[in-house]
Structures are given as C-alpha cells and as structure tokens.
Amino acid sequence: MNPIVLGYDGSDFSVQALDWALDEAELRKLPLTLAHAWQWPYGKAEEDAKAHLRKAAEHVLWHGADCARHTSSGVDVSTDLHEGPAAERLVELSHDAALVVVGSRGLSTLSRAVMGSVARHVAAHAYCPVIVVRGPGPLPAATNPGPIVVIDREADSSVLEFAFEEAILRRLPLAHSTDLAAWVARHPGVRVQRATGHEAATLMIVSRKRAARAGIAGSLLQHAPCPVAVVG
C-alpha cells in the first residue's frame, strides 16, 4: 500500500501536521511514514560532530514515531531518516506515496523560513497530492468543521476526485463555484454547496498547475486560515 508520508522536524507545526497525517492514515486505512532529514550546516565537519547531530535527528524521529504509535488506532508507523535536504527527500518519497503532509513552519526563526521553503518546494514538485497544514488550534478535529473548498473555478478531474474523496472520508460538504452535477451523480453521498469565499473551510484545495501559473501557491501556503492541499 502507498503510505501517507509526513515531513517531521519536532516543531509544534510538525506535531500539528502529524495529527492531520494520522487522521488521513486512519481514514484511508494506509500506513504512515515519518520522514526527517538532517545535514551538517557548517561545511566540513569531524565525524564525531556529525554523529552527534545524527543522534539528535534520530531522537526527534523516534519521539515523533512513538507519539504516532501511541495516539493512533492501529496505523502502521515507519520512519525514514535522511542525510541531506528535506525538500528533495520528500519529493523523492512522493513517487510512492498516496499523500505527503507537511507543516507550514519549523522550530526557530531560521527553521521557519527553511520549513516554509520546504513546504513550497514539495507542494510544487511532488508526484502526489500534498497537504500543507496551517491554522490555529488542534487539527483536524474541530467543534464545527467547515466544508472542503475547491479554489479553482475550472478544476481538473484530479483536483475534484481528491476533493470528493476528502469530503466522503470526513463526511463534510464540498464548496465550489461551478456546477458539479455530473460529479454529484457519481458521489451521491456528498452535499455540494456554492462557494462564497467566506467559508470557514476545513481544507482548501488548489490545482498544482494553476497555483504555479497564477503565483497563488505561496500566498495560500503562507496566509490560508486552514490546511491547503495542492493536487495534480
């Protein structure tokens, strides 16, 4: 089975992303792979120094996997520790993934910028859908969850298929700005409503091609009030 892949760095934002990734894995009945990358940032280094950094990276990944195993209901959790750039590794893992999940920011001011660049790079170049987890509070559970919102006015089939799948899995309505009668006929259990632009969405979905062409991906990933899925 193709796993859900989570980019994990131990920050609060990646813990938030872990919650979302576990939810996806449980709903889809898929395994979860926690991926953590590390690299020596100061040029040439003694092997002892690098070994210390690797040990710290192993601890971060172990802690995340341990949390995942103790909070999930039967999800098969594995780990991937990589020496090198995180963005490149996540794109590589996306070849065989059903979905990649990343947080929007990292631990410190510097790592927030790095994690943001990782999210943008993975969203633009992955070979599967990518969800960048944003928004306040614990995710994905919410007291009054909003709809799944498709941003594209003329979304392609891959975007709509993903949107309807999420709506079915989460038992939420789907909001869009155009007629989806043919899709509703194929997914009769999904309630579709007209998007107004003011919905408190549970998840916003945009096509990868349109996001890149319109230059809106960076803005969405930085300012959206909820998780954003980039698909296609």
Short mmCIF file of C-alpha atoms in Angstrom, two decimals:
data_model
loop_
_atom_site.label_atom_id
_atom_site.label_comp_id
_atom_site.label_asym_id
_atom_site.label_seq_id
_atom_site.Cartn_x
_atom_site.Cartn_y
_atom_site.Cartn_z
CA MET A 1 0.00 0.00 0.00
CA ASN A 2 1.18 3.52 -0.78
CA PRO A 3 1.80 5.30 2.52
CA ILE A 4 0.97 8.73 3.84
CA VAL A 5 4.35 10.50 4.15
CA LEU A 6 4.83 13.14 6.83
CA GLY A 7 7.67 15.64 6.91
CA TYR A 8 8.51 15.81 10.62
CA ASP A 9 11.01 18.07 12.44
CA GLY A 10 9.69 18.02 16.02
CA SER A 11 8.26 21.56 15.92
CA ASP A 12 4.75 22.42 17.08
CA PHE A 13 3.76 22.85 13.44
CA SER A 14 5.00 19.40 12.50
CA VAL A 15 3.17 17.92 15.51
CA GLN A 16 0.05 19.62 14.17
CA ALA A 17 0.82 18.08 10.77
CA LEU A 18 1.26 14.71 12.48
CA ASP A 19 -2.30 14.94 13.80
CA TRP A 20 -3.58 15.57 10.29
CA ALA A 21 -1.43 12.81 8.74
CA LEU A 22 -2.62 10.28 11.33
CA ASP A 23 -6.19 11.23 10.59
CA GLU A 24 -5.61 10.71 6.86
CA ALA A 25 -3.93 7.36 7.51
CA GLU A 26 -6.79 6.17 9.72
CA LEU A 27 -9.50 7.34 7.32
CA ARG A 28 -7.75 5.87 4.27
CA LYS A 29 -6.54 2.74 6.11
CA LEU A 30 -2.98 3.36 4.93
CA PRO A 31 0.42 3.15 6.68
CA LEU A 32 2.23 6.30 7.79
CA THR A 33 5.90 7.10 7.19
CA LEU A 34 7.52 9.83 9.29
CA ALA A 35 10.40 11.39 7.34
CA HIS A 36 13.09 13.52 8.95
CA ALA A 37 16.15 14.95 7.20
CA TRP A 38 19.32 16.29 8.75
CA GLN A 39 22.57 17.74 7.43
CA TRP A 40 25.65 19.40 8.86
CA PRO A 41 25.17 23.12 8.11
CA TYR A 42 28.72 24.40 8.59
CA GLY A 43 30.74 22.88 5.76
CA LYS A 44 33.34 20.22 6.52
CA ALA A 45 32.98 18.51 9.90
CA GLU A 46 34.57 15.89 12.09
CA GLU A 47 32.73 12.58 12.06
CA ASP A 48 32.16 12.78 15.82
CA ALA A 49 30.30 16.08 15.40
CA LYS A 50 28.19 14.70 12.58
CA ALA A 51 27.45 11.58 14.62
CA HIS A 52 26.17 13.77 17.44
CA LEU A 53 23.86 15.63 15.06
CA ARG A 54 22.63 12.38 13.57
CA LYS A 55 21.90 11.06 17.06
CA ALA A 56 19.80 14.16 17.77
CA ALA A 57 17.94 13.64 14.49
CA GLU A 58 17.29 10.01 15.39
CA HIS A 59 15.83 11.14 18.71
CA VAL A 60 13.50 13.65 17.02
CA LEU A 61 12.26 10.99 14.62
CA TRP A 62 11.91 8.34 17.34
CA HIS A 63 9.88 10.70 19.51
CA GLY A 64 7.52 11.55 16.62
CA ALA A 65 7.03 7.90 15.71
CA ASP A 66 6.44 6.98 19.35
CA CYS A 67 3.77 9.68 19.65
CA ALA A 68 2.15 8.46 16.43
CA ARG A 69 2.02 4.85 17.58
CA HIS A 70 0.56 5.77 20.97
CA THR A 71 -2.13 8.11 19.64
CA SER A 72 -3.27 6.20 16.54
CA SER A 73 -5.80 3.43 16.30
CA GLY A 74 -3.86 0.70 14.56
CA VAL A 75 -1.89 2.74 11.99
CA ASP A 76 1.32 1.04 10.82
CA VAL A 77 4.03 3.65 11.50
CA SER A 78 7.51 3.55 9.95
CA THR A 79 10.37 6.06 9.79
CA ASP A 80 12.74 7.47 7.18
CA LEU A 81 15.91 9.25 8.35
CA HIS A 82 17.79 11.03 5.57
CA GLU A 83 21.08 12.92 5.48
CA GLY A 84 20.53 15.77 3.06
CA PRO A 85 17.92 18.35 2.06
CA ALA A 86 14.45 17.66 3.44
CA ALA A 87 12.60 19.01 0.40
CA GLU A 88 14.44 16.74 -2.02
CA ARG A 89 13.84 13.68 0.14
CA LEU A 90 10.12 14.36 0.48
CA VAL A 91 9.78 14.79 -3.29
CA GLU A 92 11.66 11.52 -3.75
CA LEU A 93 9.36 9.74 -1.28
CA SER A 94 6.32 11.21 -3.03
CA HIS A 95 6.92 8.89 -6.00
CA ASP A 96 5.44 6.01 -3.99
CA ALA A 97 3.19 7.95 -1.61
CA ALA A 98 -0.57 8.37 -1.61
CA LEU A 99 -0.17 11.77 0.04
CA VAL A 100 2.55 13.96 1.55
CA VAL A 101 1.75 16.07 4.63
CA VAL A 102 3.99 18.89 5.87
CA GLY A 103 3.73 21.67 8.43
CA SER A 104 3.90 25.27 7.29
CA ARG A 105 6.74 26.34 9.59
CA GLY A 106 9.51 24.96 11.77
CA LEU A 107 11.17 25.46 15.15
CA SER A 108 13.06 28.76 15.13
CA THR A 109 13.05 31.92 13.01
CA LEU A 110 15.59 30.36 10.66
CA SER A 111 13.96 26.95 10.54
CA ARG A 112 10.53 28.54 10.00
CA ALA A 113 11.91 30.05 6.81
CA VAL A 114 13.52 26.75 5.87
CA MET A 115 10.36 24.75 6.65
CA GLY A 116 8.30 27.25 4.68
CA SER A 117 10.60 26.80 1.71
CA VAL A 118 10.37 23.01 2.14
CA ALA A 119 6.56 23.19 2.07
CA ARG A 120 6.57 25.35 -1.05
CA HIS A 121 9.10 23.17 -2.85
CA VAL A 122 7.30 19.92 -2.03
CA ALA A 123 3.90 21.37 -2.93
CA ALA A 124 5.27 22.46 -6.32
CA HIS A 125 7.26 19.35 -7.23
CA ALA A 126 5.74 16.29 -5.51
CA TYR A 127 4.36 13.41 -7.57
CA CYS A 128 1.26 13.06 -5.39
CA PRO A 129 -1.12 15.41 -3.55
CA VAL A 130 0.47 17.49 -0.79
CA ILE A 131 -1.31 18.92 2.25
CA VAL A 132 0.38 21.85 3.98
CA VAL A 133 -1.11 22.05 7.47
CA ARG A 134 -1.92 25.55 8.67
CA GLY A 135 -4.37 27.15 11.06
CA PRO A 136 -4.83 27.66 14.81
CA GLY A 137 -5.52 25.03 17.41
CA PRO A 138 -5.55 21.25 17.24
CA LEU A 139 -6.15 19.70 13.84
CA PRO A 140 -8.01 18.11 12.14
CA ALA A 141 -10.76 17.80 14.80
CA ALA A 142 -12.94 20.88 15.11
CA THR A 143 -16.12 21.67 17.04
CA ASN A 144 -17.94 22.87 13.94
CA PRO A 145 -15.94 21.77 10.87
CA GLY A 146 -16.37 23.74 7.67
CA PRO A 147 -16.57 22.37 4.13
CA ILE A 148 -13.91 21.13 1.78
CA VAL A 149 -13.37 24.14 -0.51
CA VAL A 150 -12.09 23.86 -4.09
CA ILE A 151 -10.37 27.11 -5.08
CA ASP A 152 -10.21 26.53 -8.86
CA ARG A 153 -13.22 27.69 -10.85
CA GLU A 154 -12.38 25.15 -13.56
CA ALA A 155 -10.76 22.41 -11.53
CA ASP A 156 -9.45 19.39 -13.40
CA SER A 157 -10.52 15.82 -12.67
CA SER A 158 -7.61 15.03 -10.32
CA VAL A 159 -8.47 18.01 -8.10
CA LEU A 160 -12.17 17.19 -7.99
CA GLU A 161 -11.54 13.49 -7.36
CA PHE A 162 -9.32 14.37 -4.40
CA ALA A 163 -11.88 16.91 -3.12
CA PHE A 164 -14.78 14.46 -3.28
CA GLU A 165 -12.65 11.77 -1.64
CA GLU A 166 -11.82 14.08 1.27
CA ALA A 167 -15.46 15.12 1.58
CA ILE A 168 -16.54 11.47 1.72
CA LEU A 169 -13.83 10.48 4.20
CA ARG A 170 -14.55 13.41 6.52
CA ARG A 171 -18.33 13.45 5.96
CA LEU A 172 -18.27 17.14 5.07
CA PRO A 173 -19.91 19.20 2.33
CA LEU A 174 -17.89 20.38 -0.64
CA ALA A 175 -17.92 24.04 -1.69
CA HIS A 176 -17.21 25.08 -5.26
CA SER A 177 -18.17 27.95 -7.56
CA THR A 178 -19.37 25.97 -10.62
CA ASP A 179 -21.92 23.26 -11.41
CA LEU A 180 -20.77 19.79 -10.34
CA ALA A 181 -23.92 17.86 -11.24
CA ALA A 182 -22.02 15.11 -13.04
CA TRP A 183 -19.68 14.64 -10.09
CA VAL A 184 -22.54 14.64 -7.61
CA ALA A 185 -24.21 11.89 -9.62
CA ARG A 186 -21.07 9.79 -9.18
CA HIS A 187 -20.76 10.69 -5.48
CA PRO A 188 -24.36 10.92 -4.24
CA GLY A 189 -23.35 10.98 -0.59
CA VAL A 190 -21.58 14.34 -0.90
CA ARG A 191 -23.51 17.57 -0.38
CA VAL A 192 -22.22 20.30 -2.70
CA GLN A 193 -22.77 23.98 -1.98
CA ARG A 194 -21.90 27.17 -3.80
CA ALA A 195 -18.61 28.65 -2.62
CA THR A 196 -18.99 32.19 -1.32
CA GLY A 197 -15.38 32.94 -0.42
CA HIS A 198 -16.27 33.40 3.24
CA GLU A 199 -16.45 29.76 4.35
CA ALA A 200 -14.51 28.69 7.41
CA ALA A 201 -13.04 25.78 5.48
CA THR A 202 -11.67 22.57 6.92
CA LEU A 203 -9.43 22.15 3.88
CA MET A 204 -8.76 24.31 0.81
CA ILE A 205 -7.76 22.56 -2.42
CA VAL A 206 -5.97 24.07 -5.40
CA SER A 207 -4.50 22.51 -8.54
CA ARG A 208 -0.71 22.42 -8.74
CA LYS A 209 -0.62 23.72 -12.31
CA ARG A 210 -2.97 26.62 -11.69
CA ALA A 211 -1.24 27.52 -8.44
CA ALA A 212 2.13 27.68 -10.17
CA ARG A 213 0.77 29.59 -13.16
CA ALA A 214 -1.19 32.12 -11.14
CA GLY A 215 1.50 32.51 -8.50
CA ILE A 216 -1.00 31.93 -5.70
CA ALA A 217 0.52 28.87 -4.05
CA GLY A 218 2.98 30.87 -1.94
CA SER A 219 0.25 33.23 -0.75
CA LEU A 220 -2.12 30.38 0.13
CA LEU A 221 0.55 28.40 1.94
CA GLN A 222 1.55 31.48 3.92
CA HIS A 223 -1.82 33.04 4.71
CA ALA A 224 -4.60 30.45 4.46
CA PRO A 225 -6.52 30.01 7.74
CA CYS A 226 -6.66 26.23 7.32
CA PRO A 227 -4.69 23.38 5.71
CA VAL A 228 -4.14 23.65 1.95
CA ALA A 229 -3.98 20.70 -0.45
CA VAL A 230 -2.06 21.11 -3.71
CA VAL A 231 -3.15 18.47 -6.22
CA GLY A 232 -2.43 17.49 -9.80
#
